[in-house]
Structure formats: structure tokens, C-alpha cells
Amino acid sequence: MSNNRIEIDQIGIGIELSDKFTLADKSDFRNFINDYEFPKNLELSKKDREGFKNELFEPIFTLSDKENARPIIACYLFNVNDLKGNTNLNIRSITKYELMWAEYILESKNNRRVNVIRVVTNGINGSISENYWFVYKSKSSNSEKLSRLRIMNLEINDYVLTFYIIDDEQNDLNETELKKFISGIKN
């Protein structure tokens, strides 16, 4: 990262950041996950619930707000074949699939199924989910925050660049800031 820009050399992408964001320490994401009280989803055994938590691997980078530590944007890079296999899934279907597993680790507060919309930035095709509302229960402070997850996937050659955007009512990433972040992703 240099001059508010992150380079992902493997795929030839740069992300221009606004002054709002900073590159978070790698441990911040793990602390965020460890402090989260996962819902007691009765469809899963205790072992499976813990398995989900342990399978949330480190992102290639995490961004956070310079002042409030939220919103958090975790970024992952996947080989497209690892996500699609031999199927003909499109980028919207991949995002919908990710929303399906979200139900196992986040207790949805939405009154309907969350949909996915197409997004194009600087010639890069992708999709972003609508707001997936959930309650972030903190183990350390015994507090609850109504929070929002948005999943964005961008298809770049043989890769999918995935962003998990988490914010809450007090520390939101509004639509203008989100659009500015998306338009800052360039190849």
C-alpha cells in the first residue's frame, strides 16, 4: 500500500482508497471474529458451528475506518475455478451462493431474502448483495449492534476478488462512500 492505494499484483488491480480508510492490522480481523458470538443455529452441531468459525481464514487485507474501526472491509482473492468448478455459474450466482452460507453464521434480521445486483466498475463485471442485516453480539462487551453485511464479487480474468463489507448504524458506509470505493477499483 502506498499513497492510499493497494496493489494486487497477481491480478493487476489497484484500489484507490479515500482518506476514510486505513489498512488494518492482520490481527484486527481475527479479533473481530473471535469477539463475535455466533448464533446457536440448531441445524448445526456444536462442532459444525465451531468449524464455521475456524474456517473463516485471513483475508489478503482488511480495511477499516481511521476513526471508528468500522466499517470493516475484508478482501479475498479466489481462483474462479475453485468457486465455479466445471459449471457455468455467473458472478451473480457466486454472490447468491455466498449469501446462502451467511445464514449459518449470521442470524438474519431481514424480512425477505436478500437479492444480488450487477455492478460494473471500470470495465470489471461483478455483483453486490443487498443489505444483509444481522446483530453483532460482542462477547467482550456484552453489547449488541444492528450490523449490515454486503458481499461484493468482481470477476477479473481467472480470479474473483471478494469483499465482505461490514458496518453498523452508528458507523455506516453510506451509498456515496460505497460507490466511491467501488469506482476506485481499477485494472
PDB file of C-alpha atoms in Angstrom:
ATOM      1  CA  MET A   1       0.000   0.000   0.000  1.00  0.00           C
ATOM      2  CA  SER A   2       1.290   3.411  -0.924  1.00  0.00           C
ATOM      3  CA  ASN A   3      -0.347   6.815  -1.184  1.00  0.00           C
ATOM      4  CA  ASN A   4      -3.808   5.467  -0.331  1.00  0.00           C
ATOM      5  CA  ARG A   5      -3.586   2.763  -2.992  1.00  0.00           C
ATOM      6  CA  ILE A   6      -3.453  -1.007  -2.649  1.00  0.00           C
ATOM      7  CA  GLU A   7      -1.953  -3.040  -5.471  1.00  0.00           C
ATOM      8  CA  ILE A   8      -2.896  -6.673  -6.040  1.00  0.00           C
ATOM      9  CA  ASP A   9      -0.135  -7.576  -8.464  1.00  0.00           C
ATOM     10  CA  GLN A  10      -1.365 -11.133  -9.029  1.00  0.00           C
ATOM     11  CA  ILE A  11      -4.358  -9.804 -10.965  1.00  0.00           C
ATOM     12  CA  GLY A  12      -3.124  -6.353 -12.000  1.00  0.00           C
ATOM     13  CA  ILE A  13      -5.655  -4.445  -9.914  1.00  0.00           C
ATOM     14  CA  GLY A  14      -5.209  -1.305  -7.878  1.00  0.00           C
ATOM     15  CA  ILE A  15      -7.660   0.034  -5.322  1.00  0.00           C
ATOM     16  CA  GLU A  16      -7.646   3.736  -4.630  1.00  0.00           C
ATOM     17  CA  LEU A  17      -8.738   4.476  -1.083  1.00  0.00           C
ATOM     18  CA  SER A  18     -10.411   7.561   0.245  1.00  0.00           C
ATOM     19  CA  ASP A  19      -8.958   9.286   3.294  1.00  0.00           C
ATOM     20  CA  LYS A  20     -11.642   7.498   5.325  1.00  0.00           C
ATOM     21  CA  PHE A  21      -9.903   4.096   5.195  1.00  0.00           C
ATOM     22  CA  THR A  22      -6.711   2.646   6.531  1.00  0.00           C
ATOM     23  CA  LEU A  23      -5.114  -0.738   6.100  1.00  0.00           C
ATOM     24  CA  ALA A  24      -5.933  -2.616   9.301  1.00  0.00           C
ATOM     25  CA  ASP A  25      -3.524  -4.857  11.136  1.00  0.00           C
ATOM     26  CA  LYS A  26      -3.944  -8.544  10.215  1.00  0.00           C
ATOM     27  CA  SER A  27      -4.957  -9.337  13.802  1.00  0.00           C
ATOM     28  CA  ASP A  28      -7.917  -6.901  13.672  1.00  0.00           C
ATOM     29  CA  PHE A  29      -9.970  -9.257  11.511  1.00  0.00           C
ATOM     30  CA  ARG A  30      -9.262 -12.262  13.746  1.00  0.00           C
ATOM     31  CA  ASN A  31     -10.132 -10.172  16.842  1.00  0.00           C
ATOM     32  CA  PHE A  32     -13.385  -9.113  15.164  1.00  0.00           C
ATOM     33  CA  ILE A  33     -14.283 -12.777  14.517  1.00  0.00           C
ATOM     34  CA  ASN A  34     -13.161 -14.005  17.951  1.00  0.00           C
ATOM     35  CA  ASP A  35     -15.259 -11.368  19.723  1.00  0.00           C
ATOM     36  CA  TYR A  36     -18.383 -12.250  17.708  1.00  0.00           C
ATOM     37  CA  GLU A  37     -20.862 -14.554  19.421  1.00  0.00           C
ATOM     38  CA  PHE A  38     -22.028 -16.890  16.691  1.00  0.00           C
ATOM     39  CA  PRO A  39     -25.747 -17.736  16.751  1.00  0.00           C
ATOM     40  CA  LYS A  40     -26.813 -21.050  18.234  1.00  0.00           C
ATOM     41  CA  ASN A  41     -28.018 -22.437  14.924  1.00  0.00           C
ATOM     42  CA  LEU A  42     -29.778 -25.646  15.924  1.00  0.00           C
ATOM     43  CA  GLU A  43     -29.463 -27.038  12.387  1.00  0.00           C
ATOM     44  CA  LEU A  44     -25.754 -27.459  13.068  1.00  0.00           C
ATOM     45  CA  SER A  45     -23.967 -29.428  15.732  1.00  0.00           C
ATOM     46  CA  LYS A  46     -21.713 -27.535  18.128  1.00  0.00           C
ATOM     47  CA  LYS A  47     -18.712 -28.996  16.283  1.00  0.00           C
ATOM     48  CA  ASP A  48     -20.040 -27.704  12.935  1.00  0.00           C
ATOM     49  CA  ARG A  49     -20.733 -24.236  14.396  1.00  0.00           C
ATOM     50  CA  GLU A  50     -17.161 -24.047  15.682  1.00  0.00           C
ATOM     51  CA  GLY A  51     -15.952 -25.377  12.338  1.00  0.00           C
ATOM     52  CA  PHE A  52     -17.520 -22.422  10.522  1.00  0.00           C
ATOM     53  CA  LYS A  53     -15.721 -20.009  12.838  1.00  0.00           C
ATOM     54  CA  ASN A  54     -12.386 -21.753  12.330  1.00  0.00           C
ATOM     55  CA  GLU A  55     -12.814 -21.871   8.547  1.00  0.00           C
ATOM     56  CA  LEU A  56     -13.014 -18.076   8.272  1.00  0.00           C
ATOM     57  CA  PHE A  57      -9.469 -17.651   7.054  1.00  0.00           C
ATOM     58  CA  GLU A  58      -7.469 -14.464   6.943  1.00  0.00           C
ATOM     59  CA  PRO A  59      -8.246 -12.018   4.138  1.00  0.00           C
ATOM     60  CA  ILE A  60      -5.471 -10.770   1.867  1.00  0.00           C
ATOM     61  CA  PHE A  61      -6.091  -7.398   3.503  1.00  0.00           C
ATOM     62  CA  THR A  62      -8.611  -5.675   5.721  1.00  0.00           C
ATOM     63  CA  LEU A  63      -9.617  -2.034   5.629  1.00  0.00           C
ATOM     64  CA  SER A  64     -11.166  -0.130   8.485  1.00  0.00           C
ATOM     65  CA  ASP A  65     -12.346   3.371   9.179  1.00  0.00           C
ATOM     66  CA  LYS A  66      -9.496   5.519  10.505  1.00  0.00           C
ATOM     67  CA  GLU A  67     -11.561   6.835  13.408  1.00  0.00           C
ATOM     68  CA  ASN A  68     -14.106   4.196  14.403  1.00  0.00           C
ATOM     69  CA  ALA A  69     -12.627   0.830  13.318  1.00  0.00           C
ATOM     70  CA  ARG A  70     -15.886   0.261  11.452  1.00  0.00           C
ATOM     71  CA  PRO A  71     -16.851  -0.195   8.700  1.00  0.00           C
ATOM     72  CA  ILE A  72     -14.649  -3.185   8.021  1.00  0.00           C
ATOM     73  CA  ILE A  73     -13.895  -4.376   4.510  1.00  0.00           C
ATOM     74  CA  ALA A  74     -12.226  -7.789   4.250  1.00  0.00           C
ATOM     75  CA  CYS A  75     -10.814  -8.704   0.836  1.00  0.00           C
ATOM     76  CA  TYR A  76     -10.227 -12.198  -0.528  1.00  0.00           C
ATOM     77  CA  LEU A  77      -8.887 -13.483  -3.822  1.00  0.00           C
ATOM     78  CA  PHE A  78     -10.104 -16.797  -5.226  1.00  0.00           C
ATOM     79  CA  ASN A  79      -9.351 -18.700  -8.367  1.00  0.00           C
ATOM     80  CA  VAL A  80     -12.620 -18.621 -10.318  1.00  0.00           C
ATOM     81  CA  ASN A  81     -12.443 -22.380 -10.956  1.00  0.00           C
ATOM     82  CA  ASP A  82     -12.344 -23.028  -7.206  1.00  0.00           C
ATOM     83  CA  LEU A  83     -15.727 -21.306  -6.954  1.00  0.00           C
ATOM     84  CA  LYS A  84     -17.360 -22.450 -10.179  1.00  0.00           C
ATOM     85  CA  GLY A  85     -15.775 -25.801 -10.847  1.00  0.00           C
ATOM     86  CA  ASN A  86     -16.904 -27.056 -14.241  1.00  0.00           C
ATOM     87  CA  THR A  87     -20.233 -25.250 -14.037  1.00  0.00           C
ATOM     88  CA  ASN A  88     -21.255 -22.148 -15.914  1.00  0.00           C
ATOM     89  CA  LEU A  89     -22.057 -20.053 -12.823  1.00  0.00           C
ATOM     90  CA  ASN A  90     -22.010 -16.327 -13.351  1.00  0.00           C
ATOM     91  CA  ILE A  91     -20.715 -13.778 -10.867  1.00  0.00           C
ATOM     92  CA  ARG A  92     -24.222 -13.021  -9.513  1.00  0.00           C
ATOM     93  CA  SER A  93     -24.745 -16.722  -8.776  1.00  0.00           C
ATOM     94  CA  ILE A  94     -21.473 -16.849  -6.852  1.00  0.00           C
ATOM     95  CA  THR A  95     -22.610 -13.935  -4.684  1.00  0.00           C
ATOM     96  CA  LYS A  96     -26.003 -15.582  -4.097  1.00  0.00           C
ATOM     97  CA  TYR A  97     -24.236 -18.782  -3.081  1.00  0.00           C
ATOM     98  CA  GLU A  98     -22.145 -16.877  -0.536  1.00  0.00           C
ATOM     99  CA  LEU A  99     -25.320 -15.367   0.895  1.00  0.00           C
ATOM    100  CA  MET A 100     -26.674 -18.882   1.436  1.00  0.00           C
ATOM    101  CA  TRP A 101     -23.828 -19.820   3.770  1.00  0.00           C
ATOM    102  CA  ALA A 102     -24.090 -16.481   5.589  1.00  0.00           C
ATOM    103  CA  GLU A 103     -27.297 -17.776   7.174  1.00  0.00           C
ATOM    104  CA  TYR A 104     -25.242 -20.303   9.139  1.00  0.00           C
ATOM    105  CA  ILE A 105     -23.018 -17.755  10.844  1.00  0.00           C
ATOM    106  CA  LEU A 106     -25.231 -14.646  10.917  1.00  0.00           C
ATOM    107  CA  GLU A 107     -28.751 -14.547  12.253  1.00  0.00           C
ATOM    108  CA  SER A 108     -30.609 -12.608   9.580  1.00  0.00           C
ATOM    109  CA  LYS A 109     -32.791  -9.690  10.614  1.00  0.00           C
ATOM    110  CA  ASN A 110     -34.129  -9.236   7.078  1.00  0.00           C
ATOM    111  CA  ASN A 111     -37.816  -9.814   6.468  1.00  0.00           C
ATOM    112  CA  ARG A 112     -37.176 -11.204   2.979  1.00  0.00           C
ATOM    113  CA  ARG A 113     -34.472 -12.991   1.029  1.00  0.00           C
ATOM    114  CA  VAL A 114     -31.552 -10.727   0.158  1.00  0.00           C
ATOM    115  CA  ASN A 115     -31.052 -10.208  -3.559  1.00  0.00           C
ATOM    116  CA  VAL A 116     -27.953  -9.508  -5.649  1.00  0.00           C
ATOM    117  CA  ILE A 117     -27.483  -6.725  -8.185  1.00  0.00           C
ATOM    118  CA  ARG A 118     -24.987  -6.399 -11.005  1.00  0.00           C
ATOM    119  CA  VAL A 119     -22.171  -3.894 -10.666  1.00  0.00           C
ATOM    120  CA  VAL A 120     -19.633  -2.773 -13.259  1.00  0.00           C
ATOM    121  CA  THR A 121     -16.633  -0.666 -12.348  1.00  0.00           C
ATOM    122  CA  ASN A 122     -14.007   0.475 -14.804  1.00  0.00           C
ATOM    123  CA  GLY A 123     -14.881  -2.378 -17.176  1.00  0.00           C
ATOM    124  CA  ILE A 124     -14.817  -5.039 -14.426  1.00  0.00           C
ATOM    125  CA  ASN A 125     -18.002  -7.119 -14.079  1.00  0.00           C
ATOM    126  CA  GLY A 126     -19.290  -8.011 -10.677  1.00  0.00           C
ATOM    127  CA  SER A 127     -22.199  -8.126  -8.289  1.00  0.00           C
ATOM    128  CA  ILE A 128     -23.067  -6.892  -4.833  1.00  0.00           C
ATOM    129  CA  SER A 129     -25.640  -8.128  -2.384  1.00  0.00           C
ATOM    130  CA  GLU A 130     -28.354  -6.008  -0.925  1.00  0.00           C
ATOM    131  CA  ASN A 131     -28.116  -5.277   2.787  1.00  0.00           C
ATOM    132  CA  TYR A 132     -27.937  -8.392   4.950  1.00  0.00           C
ATOM    133  CA  TRP A 133     -28.868  -7.157   8.416  1.00  0.00           C
ATOM    134  CA  PHE A 134     -27.748  -9.096  11.494  1.00  0.00           C
ATOM    135  CA  VAL A 135     -26.961  -8.466  15.146  1.00  0.00           C
ATOM    136  CA  TYR A 136     -23.271  -8.410  16.016  1.00  0.00           C
ATOM    137  CA  LYS A 137     -23.109  -9.713  19.577  1.00  0.00           C
ATOM    138  CA  SER A 138     -19.832  -8.870  21.275  1.00  0.00           C
ATOM    139  CA  LYS A 139     -18.505 -11.369  23.804  1.00  0.00           C
ATOM    140  CA  SER A 140     -16.153  -8.868  25.442  1.00  0.00           C
ATOM    141  CA  SER A 141     -18.627  -6.034  25.995  1.00  0.00           C
ATOM    142  CA  ASN A 142     -21.912  -7.984  26.138  1.00  0.00           C
ATOM    143  CA  SER A 143     -23.280  -5.475  23.649  1.00  0.00           C
ATOM    144  CA  GLU A 144     -25.346  -5.907  20.518  1.00  0.00           C
ATOM    145  CA  LYS A 145     -25.135  -3.804  17.356  1.00  0.00           C
ATOM    146  CA  LEU A 146     -27.504  -3.990  14.448  1.00  0.00           C
ATOM    147  CA  SER A 147     -24.990  -4.549  11.660  1.00  0.00           C
ATOM    148  CA  ARG A 148     -25.006  -4.927   7.918  1.00  0.00           C
ATOM    149  CA  LEU A 149     -23.105  -7.247   5.607  1.00  0.00           C
ATOM    150  CA  ARG A 150     -22.722  -6.632   1.899  1.00  0.00           C
ATOM    151  CA  ILE A 151     -20.841  -9.105  -0.273  1.00  0.00           C
ATOM    152  CA  MET A 152     -19.253  -7.870  -3.471  1.00  0.00           C
ATOM    153  CA  ASN A 153     -17.567 -10.105  -6.038  1.00  0.00           C
ATOM    154  CA  LEU A 154     -15.641  -8.884  -9.061  1.00  0.00           C
ATOM    155  CA  GLU A 155     -14.537 -11.255 -11.835  1.00  0.00           C
ATOM    156  CA  ILE A 156     -11.067 -10.467 -13.125  1.00  0.00           C
ATOM    157  CA  ASN A 157      -9.749 -12.940 -15.691  1.00  0.00           C
ATOM    158  CA  ASP A 158      -9.350 -16.254 -13.847  1.00  0.00           C
ATOM    159  CA  TYR A 159      -9.974 -14.745 -10.404  1.00  0.00           C
ATOM    160  CA  VAL A 160     -12.778 -13.486  -8.205  1.00  0.00           C
ATOM    161  CA  LEU A 161     -11.998 -10.576  -5.922  1.00  0.00           C
ATOM    162  CA  THR A 162     -14.383 -10.770  -2.966  1.00  0.00           C
ATOM    163  CA  PHE A 163     -15.159  -8.036  -0.462  1.00  0.00           C
ATOM    164  CA  TYR A 164     -17.119  -8.543   2.744  1.00  0.00           C
ATOM    165  CA  ILE A 165     -18.278  -5.107   3.830  1.00  0.00           C
ATOM    166  CA  ILE A 166     -19.487  -4.912   7.433  1.00  0.00           C
ATOM    167  CA  ASP A 167     -20.818  -1.775   9.044  1.00  0.00           C
ATOM    168  CA  ASP A 168     -23.486  -0.761  11.538  1.00  0.00           C
ATOM    169  CA  GLU A 169     -25.969   2.021  12.159  1.00  0.00           C
ATOM    170  CA  GLN A 170     -23.528   4.221  14.079  1.00  0.00           C
ATOM    171  CA  ASN A 171     -20.615   3.588  11.693  1.00  0.00           C
ATOM    172  CA  ASP A 172     -22.159   3.143   8.295  1.00  0.00           C
ATOM    173  CA  LEU A 173     -20.632   3.098   4.858  1.00  0.00           C
ATOM    174  CA  ASN A 174     -23.225   5.147   3.006  1.00  0.00           C
ATOM    175  CA  GLU A 175     -24.053   4.694  -0.672  1.00  0.00           C
ATOM    176  CA  THR A 176     -21.865   7.606  -1.785  1.00  0.00           C
ATOM    177  CA  GLU A 177     -18.822   6.212   0.059  1.00  0.00           C
ATOM    178  CA  LEU A 178     -19.561   2.704  -1.236  1.00  0.00           C
ATOM    179  CA  LYS A 179     -19.774   3.924  -4.842  1.00  0.00           C
ATOM    180  CA  LYS A 180     -16.520   5.854  -4.385  1.00  0.00           C
ATOM    181  CA  PHE A 181     -14.830   2.705  -3.045  1.00  0.00           C
ATOM    182  CA  ILE A 182     -16.149   0.602  -5.964  1.00  0.00           C
ATOM    183  CA  SER A 183     -15.099   3.171  -8.582  1.00  0.00           C
ATOM    184  CA  GLY A 184     -11.593   3.194  -7.043  1.00  0.00           C
ATOM    185  CA  ILE A 185     -11.051  -0.430  -8.127  1.00  0.00           C
ATOM    186  CA  LYS A 186      -9.134  -0.295 -11.402  1.00  0.00           C
ATOM    187  CA  ASN A 187      -7.065  -2.544 -13.625  1.00  0.00           C
TER     188      ASN A 187
END
